[in-house]
Amino acid sequence: MNESSHLDELLASRAASSRRQIEPCTVVIFGASGDLTARKLIPALYHLAHEKALPAPYRIIGFARRDKTDDSFRAELLEALGKFSRTKPVDEAVWNAFAANVHYCQADIADPAGYQKLKAMVDATDHEKLRSNLLFYLATNPSQFGEIATHLNAVGLLEKCENGGSMKRLVVEKPFGHDLPSAQSLNAELIRHAHESQIFRIDHYLGKETVQNILTFRFSNGIFEHLWNRDSVDHVQITVAEKLGVGSRGGYYEESGAMRDMLQNHVLQVLSLIGMEPPVSLEAENVRDEKVKLLKSIRPMTPADIARNVVRGQYFAGDVDGDPRPAYRSEPKVNPKSNVETFVAVKLAIDNWRWSGVPFYLRTGKNLPVSASEVRVQFKPAPNILFAANKDISLDPNSLTLRLQPNEGITLRFNGKVPGAAMELRPVRMQFSYDTEFGAYTPEAYERLLLEAIAGNATLFIRRDEVETAWGIVDSIRNAWTDKPLTNREFYLAGTWGPTAADDLLSADGHEWRNPQPQK
């Protein structure tokens, strides 16, 4: 597809972006026997039904290869719901009403006859909307996305709607490709059978309430938006830390590493929301336009830049909270000589008017001391003129921390005087907690994302040019690592905050990492 056609599709997507009323629909889940369906998708749909958020009527059809009946499929889902539901016990009345709408289509993804069988099930209703309003959730290997779309098109269940108004939609899971060429190829394959406005690329991170709140916090509070620029901000730190190691996912991780697994999607998504310009409205395409502009403003790095501004790491044997952890190279399905990164830290420069000269430090890793995601905006220090005579006083720069998980909330750090006769200053915190203010109830990310996909609101989903821009950033870094073995300074003890090289990355600029604190 040429650039002009691509632009036409994006413009059509923009015209169709306003939120539609939720209409009756049929949700078809490919990969219905998989872990994602049991752990996330069915619990999310059940909770939406419990909250009476699903349209009336609705149907859910699971499509998978294993031999099951409707009843056996429902029994398996109920058992999984008992384990993974965020509300327990399962409400029997709600489940019975929900299960009556759940069906199973036994077929192989590669078998064209299976799609004829699916079409017969879709058409076996008198309700016209249930036949025409179709949401296909591809909870499968990405290599099967194009094949599924082709088969759906062949039987008339999926058609490309040029005006962007179709209620036949594809929801596709990450990873969306493993590099820029594969992402472009996958996009081209899907675009053959579906318009860009019909494709919902999902990143569950965007469904988190605290991530969504970034835009609200930034653009509804004038006191902070005036400070959100190079005049007031010294630097920004984004940390997505995982306490768990690779575990049983060694085979997958050998192909992805931390850069592909986390930074290309989750971390860059948070960066785009933190740094983007105000959109002209909250309609999907206006928000996504600004996110793409931000990503395209990231300064490209030469190999020399990458050597200075990017740190990779890999954990060796240690312990996390007294729990022994093996070295990455000793994990199942991992090459004993692997150079795959389990940690990455990057210093990025954004070349636009708002952020010129403000460094953004991003890091993510496995087997770190805590599981936490947070953004720390470090403001420039105040002049020390008034307190310069007292050498015992050290002014701590103000900072704002957005804690995305756990202990979700926002903390403003400023200096205050300690009570007493002496002039003693100490950093203090003003803290907002989601649990305290709104109660413990927070919907799961998949609940919000599934509801938005059914409604046709693409704001929380990733557009084609956005995913390709992110891959371009990541590929340039990964290409510089080709055939370069890890050095001793790039290994880190499991249970610590990464290799010493990551600390050097900030200390070279006179900064230091501010580590998330353990959950209390």
mmCIF file of C-alpha atoms in Angstrom, residues 204-205 208 210-211 237-245 262 266-267 270 320-321 343-344 361-376 401-409 496-497 513-520:
data_model
loop_
_atom_site.group_PDB
_atom_site.id
_atom_site.type_symbol
_atom_site.label_atom_id
_atom_site.label_comp_id
_atom_site.label_asym_id
_atom_site.label_seq_id
_atom_site.Cartn_x
_atom_site.Cartn_y
_atom_site.Cartn_z
ATOM 1 C CA HIS A 204 -3.586 -4.070 27.845
ATOM 2 C CA TYR A 205 -1.471 -1.376 29.500
ATOM 3 C CA LYS A 208 -5.312 0.419 33.066
ATOM 4 C CA THR A 210 -4.089 4.855 36.072
ATOM 5 C CA VAL A 211 -2.619 4.996 32.560
ATOM 6 C CA GLN A 237 12.038 8.838 34.632
ATOM 7 C CA ILE A 238 9.721 6.004 33.557
ATOM 8 C CA THR A 239 10.166 2.669 35.323
ATOM 9 C CA VAL A 240 8.325 -0.578 34.570
ATOM 10 C CA ALA A 241 9.808 -3.133 36.956
ATOM 11 C CA GLU A 242 8.940 -6.822 37.213
ATOM 12 C CA LYS A 243 9.705 -8.871 40.302
ATOM 13 C CA LEU A 244 9.320 -12.158 38.450
ATOM 14 C CA GLY A 245 11.991 -13.728 36.299
ATOM 15 C CA MET A 262 8.158 -4.276 27.217
ATOM 16 C CA HIS A 266 4.154 -0.588 27.288
ATOM 17 C CA VAL A 267 6.979 1.825 28.086
ATOM 18 C CA VAL A 270 3.395 5.642 28.705
ATOM 19 C CA VAL A 320 14.241 -11.742 45.508
ATOM 20 C CA ASP A 321 12.823 -11.328 49.021
ATOM 21 C CA PHE A 343 16.882 -5.371 31.478
ATOM 22 C CA VAL A 344 17.144 -2.236 29.373
ATOM 23 C CA TYR A 361 15.089 7.997 31.090
ATOM 24 C CA LEU A 362 13.224 4.727 30.499
ATOM 25 C CA ARG A 363 13.945 1.360 32.114
ATOM 26 C CA THR A 364 12.351 -2.038 32.435
ATOM 27 C CA GLY A 365 13.601 -5.382 33.667
ATOM 28 C CA LYS A 366 13.002 -8.806 35.154
ATOM 29 C CA ASN A 367 13.928 -10.055 38.652
ATOM 30 C CA LEU A 368 14.008 -6.546 40.103
ATOM 31 C CA PRO A 369 13.275 -5.899 43.815
ATOM 32 C CA VAL A 370 9.600 -4.954 43.308
ATOM 33 C CA SER A 371 6.908 -5.098 40.650
ATOM 34 C CA ALA A 372 5.961 -1.494 40.006
ATOM 35 C CA SER A 373 5.272 0.969 37.225
ATOM 36 C CA GLU A 374 5.684 4.674 37.789
ATOM 37 C CA VAL A 375 6.541 7.970 36.149
ATOM 38 C CA ARG A 376 8.654 10.508 38.013
ATOM 39 C CA THR A 401 5.347 10.764 40.804
ATOM 40 C CA LEU A 402 2.495 9.017 39.012
ATOM 41 C CA ARG A 403 2.285 5.491 40.419
ATOM 42 C CA LEU A 404 0.600 3.322 37.784
ATOM 43 C CA GLN A 405 0.777 0.075 39.776
ATOM 44 C CA PRO A 406 0.607 -1.056 42.553
ATOM 45 C CA ASN A 407 -0.478 1.439 45.267
ATOM 46 C CA GLU A 408 -1.952 3.493 42.441
ATOM 47 C CA GLY A 409 -1.784 7.204 43.071
ATOM 48 C CA THR A 496 18.812 -5.672 42.514
ATOM 49 C CA TRP A 497 17.921 -2.665 40.371
ATOM 50 C CA TRP A 513 17.385 6.659 39.589
ATOM 51 C CA ARG A 514 14.510 7.052 42.029
ATOM 52 C CA ASN A 515 13.482 3.480 42.760
ATOM 53 C CA PRO A 516 9.834 2.555 43.454
ATOM 54 C CA GLN A 517 9.332 1.517 47.055
ATOM 55 C CA PRO A 518 8.003 -1.940 48.032
ATOM 56 C CA GLN A 519 4.254 -2.248 48.551
ATOM 57 C CA LYS A 520 3.272 -1.920 52.204
#
